[in-house]
CSV table of C-alpha atoms in Angstrom, one decimal:
chain,number,residue,atom,x,y,z
A,1,MET,CA,0.0,0.0,0.0
A,2,ARG,CA,2.8,2.3,0.9
A,3,ILE,CA,4.5,1.6,-2.5
A,4,ALA,CA,1.2,2.3,-4.3
A,5,ILE,CA,0.8,5.7,-2.5
A,6,ARG,CA,4.4,6.7,-3.2
A,7,THR,CA,4.1,5.7,-6.8
A,8,GLY,CA,0.9,7.7,-7.1
A,9,VAL,CA,2.3,10.8,-5.5
A,10,TRP,CA,5.5,10.7,-7.5
A,11,SER,CA,3.8,9.9,-10.8
A,12,ALA,CA,1.2,12.7,-10.2
A,13,ALA,CA,4.0,15.2,-9.5
A,14,LEU,CA,6.1,14.1,-12.5
A,15,PHE,CA,3.0,14.2,-14.8
A,16,GLY,CA,2.3,17.7,-13.6
A,17,ALA,CA,5.9,18.6,-14.4
A,18,LEU,CA,5.6,17.0,-17.9
A,19,VAL,CA,2.4,19.0,-18.6
A,20,GLY,CA,4.2,22.2,-17.6
A,21,VAL,CA,7.2,21.4,-19.8
A,22,VAL,CA,4.9,20.7,-22.7
A,23,LEU,CA,3.0,24.0,-22.3
A,24,VAL,CA,6.2,26.0,-22.1
A,25,SER,CA,7.8,24.1,-25.0
A,26,ALA,CA,4.8,24.7,-27.2
A,27,GLY,CA,5.2,28.4,-26.6
A,28,VAL,CA,8.8,28.5,-27.6
A,29,GLY,CA,9.7,29.3,-31.2
A,30,PRO,CA,9.9,32.1,-33.8
A,31,VAL,CA,6.4,33.1,-32.7
A,32,ALA,CA,6.3,33.2,-28.9
A,33,ILE,CA,3.0,32.1,-27.4
A,34,GLU,CA,2.0,32.3,-23.7
A,35,PRO,CA,1.4,29.0,-21.9
A,36,LEU,CA,-2.2,29.9,-21.1
A,37,THR,CA,-2.9,30.4,-24.9
A,38,VAL,CA,-1.1,27.1,-25.6
A,39,ALA,CA,-3.4,25.4,-23.0
A,40,LYS,CA,-6.5,26.9,-24.6
A,41,ALA,CA,-5.4,26.0,-28.2
A,42,THR,CA,-4.7,22.4,-27.0
A,43,LEU,CA,-8.1,22.0,-25.4
A,44,ASN,CA,-9.7,23.5,-28.5
A,45,ALA,CA,-8.2,20.6,-30.5
A,46,VAL,CA,-9.6,17.9,-28.2
A,47,VAL,CA,-12.1,15.7,-30.1
A,48,VAL,CA,-14.6,13.4,-28.4
A,49,PRO,CA,-17.0,10.9,-29.9
A,50,SER,CA,-20.5,12.3,-29.6
A,51,SER,CA,-22.8,10.0,-31.7
A,52,LEU,CA,-23.0,6.6,-33.2
A,53,SER,CA,-25.1,5.7,-36.3
A,54,LEU,CA,-25.3,3.0,-38.9
A,55,GLY,CA,-24.3,3.7,-42.5
A,56,GLN,CA,-23.9,1.4,-45.4
A,57,SER,CA,-20.9,0.3,-47.4
A,58,THR,CA,-20.8,-2.0,-50.5
A,59,VAL,CA,-18.4,-5.0,-50.5
A,60,GLY,CA,-18.6,-7.2,-53.6
A,61,GLY,CA,-21.9,-5.7,-54.6
A,62,VAL,CA,-23.4,-6.5,-51.2
A,63,ALA,CA,-24.6,-3.6,-49.0
A,64,LEU,CA,-23.3,-4.1,-45.4
A,65,PRO,CA,-24.2,-2.0,-42.4
A,66,THR,CA,-21.3,0.1,-41.2
A,67,PRO,CA,-21.1,1.9,-37.9
A,68,ALA,CA,-20.4,5.7,-38.3
A,69,VAL,CA,-19.0,7.6,-35.3
A,70,GLY,CA,-19.6,11.4,-35.1
A,71,TYR,CA,-17.2,13.6,-33.3
A,72,SER,CA,-17.4,17.1,-31.6
A,73,TYR,CA,-15.2,19.7,-30.1
A,74,PRO,CA,-16.2,20.2,-26.4
A,75,PHE,CA,-14.0,23.4,-26.0
A,76,ALA,CA,-14.1,26.6,-27.9
A,77,PHE,CA,-11.8,29.1,-26.2
A,78,PRO,CA,-11.0,32.3,-28.1
A,79,VAL,CA,-7.5,31.8,-29.7
A,80,GLU,CA,-6.0,33.6,-32.7
A,81,GLU,CA,-6.2,31.3,-35.7
A,82,THR,CA,-2.4,31.7,-36.3
A,83,HIS,CA,-1.6,30.6,-32.8
A,84,GLN,CA,-4.1,27.7,-33.0
A,85,VAL,CA,-2.5,26.5,-36.2
A,86,ILE,CA,1.1,26.9,-34.9
A,87,VAL,CA,0.3,25.0,-31.6
A,88,THR,CA,-1.8,22.1,-32.9
A,89,THR,CA,-0.4,21.6,-36.4
A,90,ILE,CA,3.3,22.4,-36.0
A,91,ARG,CA,4.5,22.2,-32.4
A,92,LEU,CA,2.3,19.7,-30.6
A,93,PRO,CA,3.0,16.7,-32.9
A,94,ARG,CA,6.8,17.2,-32.4
A,95,ILE,CA,6.5,17.8,-28.6
A,96,LEU,CA,4.1,14.8,-28.0
A,97,LEU,CA,6.3,12.5,-30.1
A,98,GLY,CA,9.3,13.6,-28.0
A,99,ALA,CA,7.3,12.8,-24.9
A,100,VAL,CA,6.4,9.3,-26.1
A,101,VAL,CA,10.0,8.6,-27.3
A,102,GLY,CA,11.5,9.8,-24.0
A,103,PHE,CA,8.9,7.8,-22.1
A,104,ALA,CA,9.8,4.7,-24.1
A,105,LEU,CA,13.6,5.0,-23.9
A,106,ALA,CA,13.6,5.6,-20.1
A,107,THR,CA,11.3,2.6,-19.6
A,108,ALA,CA,13.5,0.3,-21.7
A,109,GLY,CA,16.6,1.7,-19.8
A,110,VAL,CA,15.1,0.8,-16.4
A,111,VAL,CA,14.3,-2.7,-17.6
A,112,MET,CA,17.7,-3.3,-19.3
A,113,GLN,CA,19.6,-2.1,-16.2
A,114,GLY,CA,17.5,-4.4,-14.0
A,115,PHE,CA,17.6,-7.3,-16.4
A,116,PHE,CA,21.4,-7.3,-16.9
A,117,ARG,CA,22.0,-6.1,-13.3
A,118,ASN,CA,24.4,-3.6,-14.9
A,119,PRO,CA,24.4,0.2,-14.4
A,120,MET,CA,26.0,0.6,-17.9
A,121,ALA,CA,23.1,-1.0,-19.6
A,122,ASP,CA,20.8,1.1,-21.8
A,123,PRO,CA,18.1,0.3,-24.4
A,124,SER,CA,20.7,-0.2,-27.2
A,125,ILE,CA,22.8,-2.7,-25.3
A,126,ILE,CA,21.7,-5.7,-27.3
A,127,GLY,CA,22.0,-3.9,-30.6
A,128,VAL,CA,18.4,-2.8,-31.1
A,129,SER,CA,19.3,0.8,-32.0
A,130,SER,CA,22.1,-0.4,-34.3
A,131,GLY,CA,19.7,-2.8,-36.1
A,132,ALA,CA,17.2,0.1,-36.5
A,133,ALA,CA,20.0,2.3,-37.9
A,134,VAL,CA,21.0,-0.4,-40.4
A,135,GLY,CA,17.4,-0.7,-41.6
A,136,ALA,CA,17.0,3.1,-41.8
A,137,VAL,CA,20.4,3.7,-43.5
A,138,ALA,CA,19.8,0.9,-46.0
A,139,PHE,CA,16.4,2.5,-46.9
A,140,LEU,CA,17.9,5.9,-47.3
A,141,VAL,CA,20.9,4.8,-49.4
A,142,ALA,CA,19.0,2.3,-51.6
A,143,PRO,CA,15.3,2.8,-51.1
A,144,PHE,CA,13.3,-0.4,-51.3
A,145,ALA,CA,9.6,-1.3,-51.1
A,146,LEU,CA,8.1,-2.6,-47.9
A,147,PRO,CA,4.7,-4.1,-47.6
A,148,PHE,CA,1.7,-2.0,-46.4
A,149,GLY,CA,3.4,1.2,-47.5
A,150,LEU,CA,6.0,1.1,-44.7
A,151,GLY,CA,8.8,3.5,-45.3
A,152,LEU,CA,11.8,4.7,-43.3
A,153,GLN,CA,10.2,4.0,-40.0
A,154,GLY,CA,9.1,0.6,-41.1
A,155,ALA,CA,12.6,-0.3,-42.2
A,156,ALA,CA,14.1,0.9,-38.9
A,157,PHE,CA,11.5,-1.0,-36.9
A,158,VAL,CA,12.0,-4.3,-38.8
A,159,GLY,CA,15.8,-3.9,-38.5
A,160,ALA,CA,15.5,-3.4,-34.8
A,161,LEU,CA,13.3,-6.4,-34.2
A,162,LEU,CA,15.4,-8.7,-36.5
A,163,THR,CA,18.5,-7.7,-34.5
A,164,ALA,CA,16.9,-8.3,-31.1
A,165,PHE,CA,15.7,-11.7,-32.3
A,166,GLY,CA,19.0,-12.6,-33.8
A,167,VAL,CA,20.9,-11.7,-30.6
A,168,TYR,CA,18.5,-13.8,-28.5
A,169,LEU,CA,19.0,-16.8,-30.8
A,170,ILE,CA,22.7,-16.5,-30.7
A,171,ALA,CA,22.8,-16.3,-26.9
A,172,SER,CA,20.2,-19.0,-26.2
A,173,GLU,CA,21.1,-22.7,-25.8
A,174,ASN,CA,18.9,-25.5,-24.6
A,175,GLY,CA,16.1,-23.1,-23.6
A,176,ARG,CA,18.4,-21.0,-21.4
A,177,THR,CA,19.6,-17.5,-22.1
A,178,PRO,CA,22.6,-16.6,-19.8
A,179,VAL,CA,22.6,-12.9,-19.2
A,180,ALA,CA,26.4,-12.7,-19.6
A,181,THR,CA,26.2,-14.4,-23.0
A,182,LEU,CA,23.3,-12.2,-24.1
A,183,LEU,CA,25.3,-9.1,-23.1
A,184,LEU,CA,28.4,-10.2,-25.0
A,185,ALA,CA,26.4,-11.3,-28.0
A,186,GLY,CA,24.7,-7.9,-28.0
A,187,VAL,CA,28.0,-6.1,-27.9
A,188,ALA,CA,29.5,-8.2,-30.7
A,189,VAL,CA,26.4,-7.8,-33.0
A,190,GLN,CA,26.3,-4.0,-32.2
A,191,THR,CA,30.0,-3.7,-33.3
A,192,PHE,CA,29.3,-5.7,-36.5
A,193,LEU,CA,26.3,-3.6,-37.4
A,194,GLY,CA,28.4,-0.5,-36.7
A,195,ALA,CA,30.8,-1.7,-39.4
A,196,VAL,CA,27.8,-2.3,-41.8
A,197,ILE,CA,26.6,1.3,-41.2
A,198,SER,CA,30.1,2.7,-41.8
A,199,PHE,CA,30.2,0.7,-45.1
A,200,MET,CA,26.9,2.1,-46.2
A,201,LEU,CA,27.9,5.6,-45.2
A,202,LEU,CA,30.9,5.3,-47.6
A,203,HIS,CA,28.5,4.5,-50.4
A,204,SER,CA,25.7,6.8,-49.4
A,205,GLY,CA,26.5,9.5,-52.0
A,206,GLU,CA,24.0,12.3,-52.0
A,207,SER,CA,22.1,10.7,-49.1
A,208,LEU,CA,25.0,11.2,-46.7
A,209,ARG,CA,23.6,14.3,-45.0
A,210,GLN,CA,20.2,12.7,-44.6
A,211,VAL,CA,21.8,9.6,-43.2
A,212,VAL,CA,24.0,11.4,-40.7
A,213,TYR,CA,21.0,13.6,-39.6
A,214,TRP,CA,18.9,10.5,-38.9
A,215,LEU,CA,21.7,8.8,-37.0
A,216,MET,CA,22.0,11.8,-34.7
A,217,GLY,CA,18.4,11.5,-33.6
A,218,HIS,CA,15.7,14.1,-34.4
A,219,LEU,CA,12.1,14.9,-33.9
A,220,ASP,CA,11.4,17.5,-36.6
A,221,ASN,CA,8.9,16.7,-39.4
A,222,ALA,CA,6.9,14.8,-36.8
A,223,SER,CA,3.3,14.2,-37.7
A,224,TRP,CA,0.1,13.3,-35.8
A,225,GLY,CA,0.4,9.9,-37.6
A,226,ASP,CA,3.9,9.3,-36.0
A,227,VAL,CA,2.4,10.3,-32.6
A,228,GLY,CA,-0.5,7.9,-33.1
A,229,VAL,CA,1.6,4.9,-34.1
A,230,ALA,CA,4.1,5.4,-31.2
A,231,ALA,CA,1.2,6.0,-28.7
A,232,LEU,CA,-0.5,2.8,-29.8
A,233,VAL,CA,2.6,0.7,-29.2
A,234,VAL,CA,4.4,2.2,-26.2
A,235,PRO,CA,1.7,2.6,-23.4
A,236,PRO,CA,0.3,-1.0,-23.6
A,237,LEU,CA,3.8,-2.4,-23.6
A,238,PHE,CA,4.7,-0.2,-20.6
A,239,LEU,CA,1.8,-1.5,-18.6
A,240,LEU,CA,3.0,-5.0,-19.3
A,241,LEU,CA,6.5,-4.2,-18.1
A,242,LEU,CA,5.0,-2.5,-15.1
A,243,ALA,CA,3.3,-5.7,-14.2
A,244,TYR,CA,6.7,-7.3,-14.0
A,245,GLY,CA,8.1,-4.7,-11.6
A,246,ARG,CA,8.2,-7.1,-8.6
A,247,ASP,CA,9.9,-9.8,-10.8
A,248,LEU,CA,12.6,-7.3,-11.8
A,249,ASN,CA,13.2,-6.6,-8.1
A,250,VAL,CA,13.6,-10.3,-7.4
A,251,LEU,CA,15.9,-10.8,-10.4
A,252,LEU,CA,18.3,-8.4,-8.9
A,253,LEU,CA,19.0,-11.0,-6.2
A,254,GLY,CA,20.3,-13.4,-8.8
A,255,GLU,CA,18.6,-16.1,-11.0
A,256,GLU,CA,18.9,-18.9,-8.4
A,257,ASP,CA,17.4,-16.8,-5.6
A,258,ALA,CA,14.7,-15.6,-8.0
A,259,HIS,CA,13.8,-19.2,-9.0
A,260,SER,CA,13.7,-20.3,-5.3
A,261,LEU,CA,11.2,-17.4,-4.7
A,262,GLY,CA,8.9,-18.7,-7.4
A,263,ILE,CA,9.9,-16.7,-10.4
A,264,GLU,CA,9.9,-18.5,-13.7
A,265,VAL,CA,13.2,-17.0,-14.6
A,266,GLU,CA,13.7,-17.9,-18.3
A,267,ARG,CA,10.1,-17.1,-19.2
A,268,THR,CA,10.3,-13.8,-17.4
A,269,LYS,CA,13.6,-12.9,-19.1
A,270,ARG,CA,12.1,-13.7,-22.5
A,271,ILE,CA,9.1,-11.5,-21.9
A,272,LEU,CA,11.2,-8.6,-20.5
A,273,LEU,CA,13.7,-8.8,-23.4
A,274,ALA,CA,11.0,-9.0,-26.1
A,275,VAL,CA,8.8,-6.2,-24.7
A,276,SER,CA,11.7,-3.8,-23.9
A,277,SER,CA,13.1,-4.5,-27.4
A,278,LEU,CA,9.7,-3.6,-29.0
A,279,VAL,CA,9.5,-0.4,-26.9
A,280,THR,CA,13.0,0.6,-28.0
A,281,ALA,CA,12.3,-0.3,-31.6
A,282,ALA,CA,9.1,1.8,-31.7
A,283,ALA,CA,11.0,4.8,-30.3
A,284,VAL,CA,14.1,4.6,-32.5
A,285,ALA,CA,12.0,4.0,-35.6
A,286,VAL,CA,10.2,7.4,-35.4
A,287,SER,CA,13.1,9.4,-33.9
A,288,GLY,CA,16.5,8.0,-34.9
A,289,VAL,CA,19.2,7.1,-32.4
A,290,ILE,CA,18.8,9.3,-29.3
A,291,GLY,CA,21.4,8.4,-26.7
A,292,PHE,CA,21.7,8.8,-22.9
A,293,VAL,CA,17.9,9.2,-22.2
A,294,GLY,CA,17.6,5.5,-21.3
A,295,LEU,CA,20.9,5.6,-19.4
A,296,ILE,CA,20.9,8.6,-17.2
A,297,VAL,CA,17.2,9.1,-16.5
A,298,PRO,CA,16.8,5.8,-14.7
A,299,HIS,CA,20.0,6.5,-12.6
A,300,VAL,CA,18.7,9.9,-11.6
A,301,MET,CA,15.3,8.6,-10.6
A,302,ARG,CA,16.9,5.7,-8.8
A,303,LEU,CA,18.7,8.3,-6.7
A,304,VAL,CA,15.5,10.1,-6.0
A,305,VAL,CA,12.8,7.3,-5.5
A,306,GLY,CA,15.0,4.3,-4.8
A,307,PRO,CA,15.6,1.0,-6.6
A,308,ASP,CA,12.1,-0.6,-6.3
A,309,HIS,CA,11.0,-1.1,-9.9
A,310,ARG,CA,7.3,-0.8,-9.0
A,311,ILE,CA,8.0,3.0,-8.5
A,312,LEU,CA,11.1,3.3,-10.6
A,313,LEU,CA,9.5,2.3,-13.8
A,314,PRO,CA,6.6,4.9,-13.9
A,315,THR,CA,8.6,7.7,-12.5
A,316,SER,CA,11.5,7.1,-14.9
A,317,ALA,CA,9.1,6.9,-17.8
A,318,LEU,CA,7.5,10.3,-17.0
A,319,ALA,CA,10.9,11.9,-16.2
A,320,GLY,CA,12.3,10.6,-19.5
A,321,ALA,CA,9.3,12.2,-21.4
A,322,ALA,CA,9.8,15.5,-19.7
A,323,PHE,CA,13.6,15.4,-20.2
A,324,LEU,CA,13.4,14.7,-23.9
A,325,VAL,CA,10.7,17.4,-24.5
A,326,ALA,CA,13.0,19.9,-22.6
A,327,THR,CA,16.1,19.0,-24.5
A,328,ASP,CA,14.3,19.1,-27.8
A,329,THR,CA,13.1,22.6,-26.9
A,330,LEU,CA,16.8,23.6,-26.3
A,331,ALA,CA,17.7,21.9,-29.6
A,332,ARG,CA,15.3,24.1,-31.6
A,333,SER,CA,15.7,27.3,-29.7
A,334,GLY,CA,19.1,28.4,-31.1
A,335,THR,CA,19.8,30.3,-34.3
A,336,ALA,CA,20.4,26.9,-36.1
A,337,GLU,CA,18.4,23.9,-35.0
A,338,LEU,CA,20.4,20.9,-33.7
A,339,PRO,CA,19.4,17.2,-33.8
A,340,VAL,CA,18.1,16.5,-30.3
A,341,GLY,CA,20.5,13.5,-30.0
A,342,VAL,CA,23.4,16.0,-30.0
A,343,VAL,CA,21.8,17.9,-27.0
A,344,THR,CA,21.0,14.8,-25.0
A,345,ALA,CA,24.6,13.6,-25.5
A,346,ALA,CA,26.1,17.0,-24.6
A,347,LEU,CA,24.1,17.1,-21.4
A,348,GLY,CA,24.1,13.4,-20.6
A,349,ALA,CA,27.8,12.5,-21.0
A,350,PRO,CA,29.1,15.0,-18.4
A,351,PHE,CA,26.3,14.1,-16.0
A,352,PHE,CA,27.0,10.4,-16.5
A,353,LEU,CA,30.7,11.0,-15.8
A,354,TYR,CA,29.6,12.6,-12.6
A,355,LEU,CA,27.5,9.6,-11.7
A,356,LEU,CA,30.5,7.3,-12.3
A,357,ARG,CA,32.3,9.1,-9.5
A,358,THR,CA,29.5,8.4,-7.0
A,359,GLN,CA,28.9,5.3,-4.9
A,360,GLU,CA,25.3,5.0,-6.0
A,361,VAL,CA,25.9,4.1,-9.6
A,362,ARG,CA,28.3,1.2,-8.7
A,363,SER,CA,25.3,-0.9,-7.7
A,364,LEU,CA,21.7,-1.2,-8.6
């Protein structure tokens, strides 16, 4: 009960901070907009279903009843049309995509650090980010057709999942997946894929600038479609990982102790690995490779709320969302916009070096 209350209080506080960061961020740009106006414009864009009726559609010459949902806008605050368009069409998609990506990377970082019992672990440790990069760079250098109209994001997502699955197969033997073998296999595959990316960069020709920009991580050109796809994938998977918070706590004791306490170790490891890989793949596919979010945010929140994954997971996820929105705001605030991955690395690396000098980061 005490954990539930602490989790609720911390999550509510961090969600409030995230809303504040989003409102401030949406007001920053060539046209400055007050946070109150941003809030009104955001509420004006809220759509709710208001009616349900039956229409008809024809399939193969046969008329079939089809449900038709009507929508309405419950809010109509007075906001200048220019500000309304800037907030809802230009800035909010990018900001919300950053929030979902930061949420996903921080979540995967917490799981990977607990899974490997290694403070250096991050979402890319088994090569998921490198696999996504290979898929994306291959698509940019030599565009190829993917089913269902999947483009760059689809290529990155498929590359990430194939890499995660390949690393798992390499590290598994007789139904067991030793963590140390998985870690070393991930490092080896990540190094190999780095060489593949370097080779493709040498032959990227006129695509070189676009490739390098994608590899640095970015959130520009985000659309509501990107936000919708990421939001459909990440929250359900996060809830699944949250259900395994207690198991992650027990796994920190070691696999033998976890087994003696009733945890199905191998099954739990497979689920944690698969779900965290999916979360990472969904984030990297829509944003490119953004480093340090999944590494430093869990460490910071562990110092604040403690190591219990039942509270660490939701708080890190919300802090990761706020952190990436804030850093992306910095990235687009200068005279020349920077890829957000450059800003997270510039802020994250010195802070991580500081953490390396502390006692807290030497153990989970």
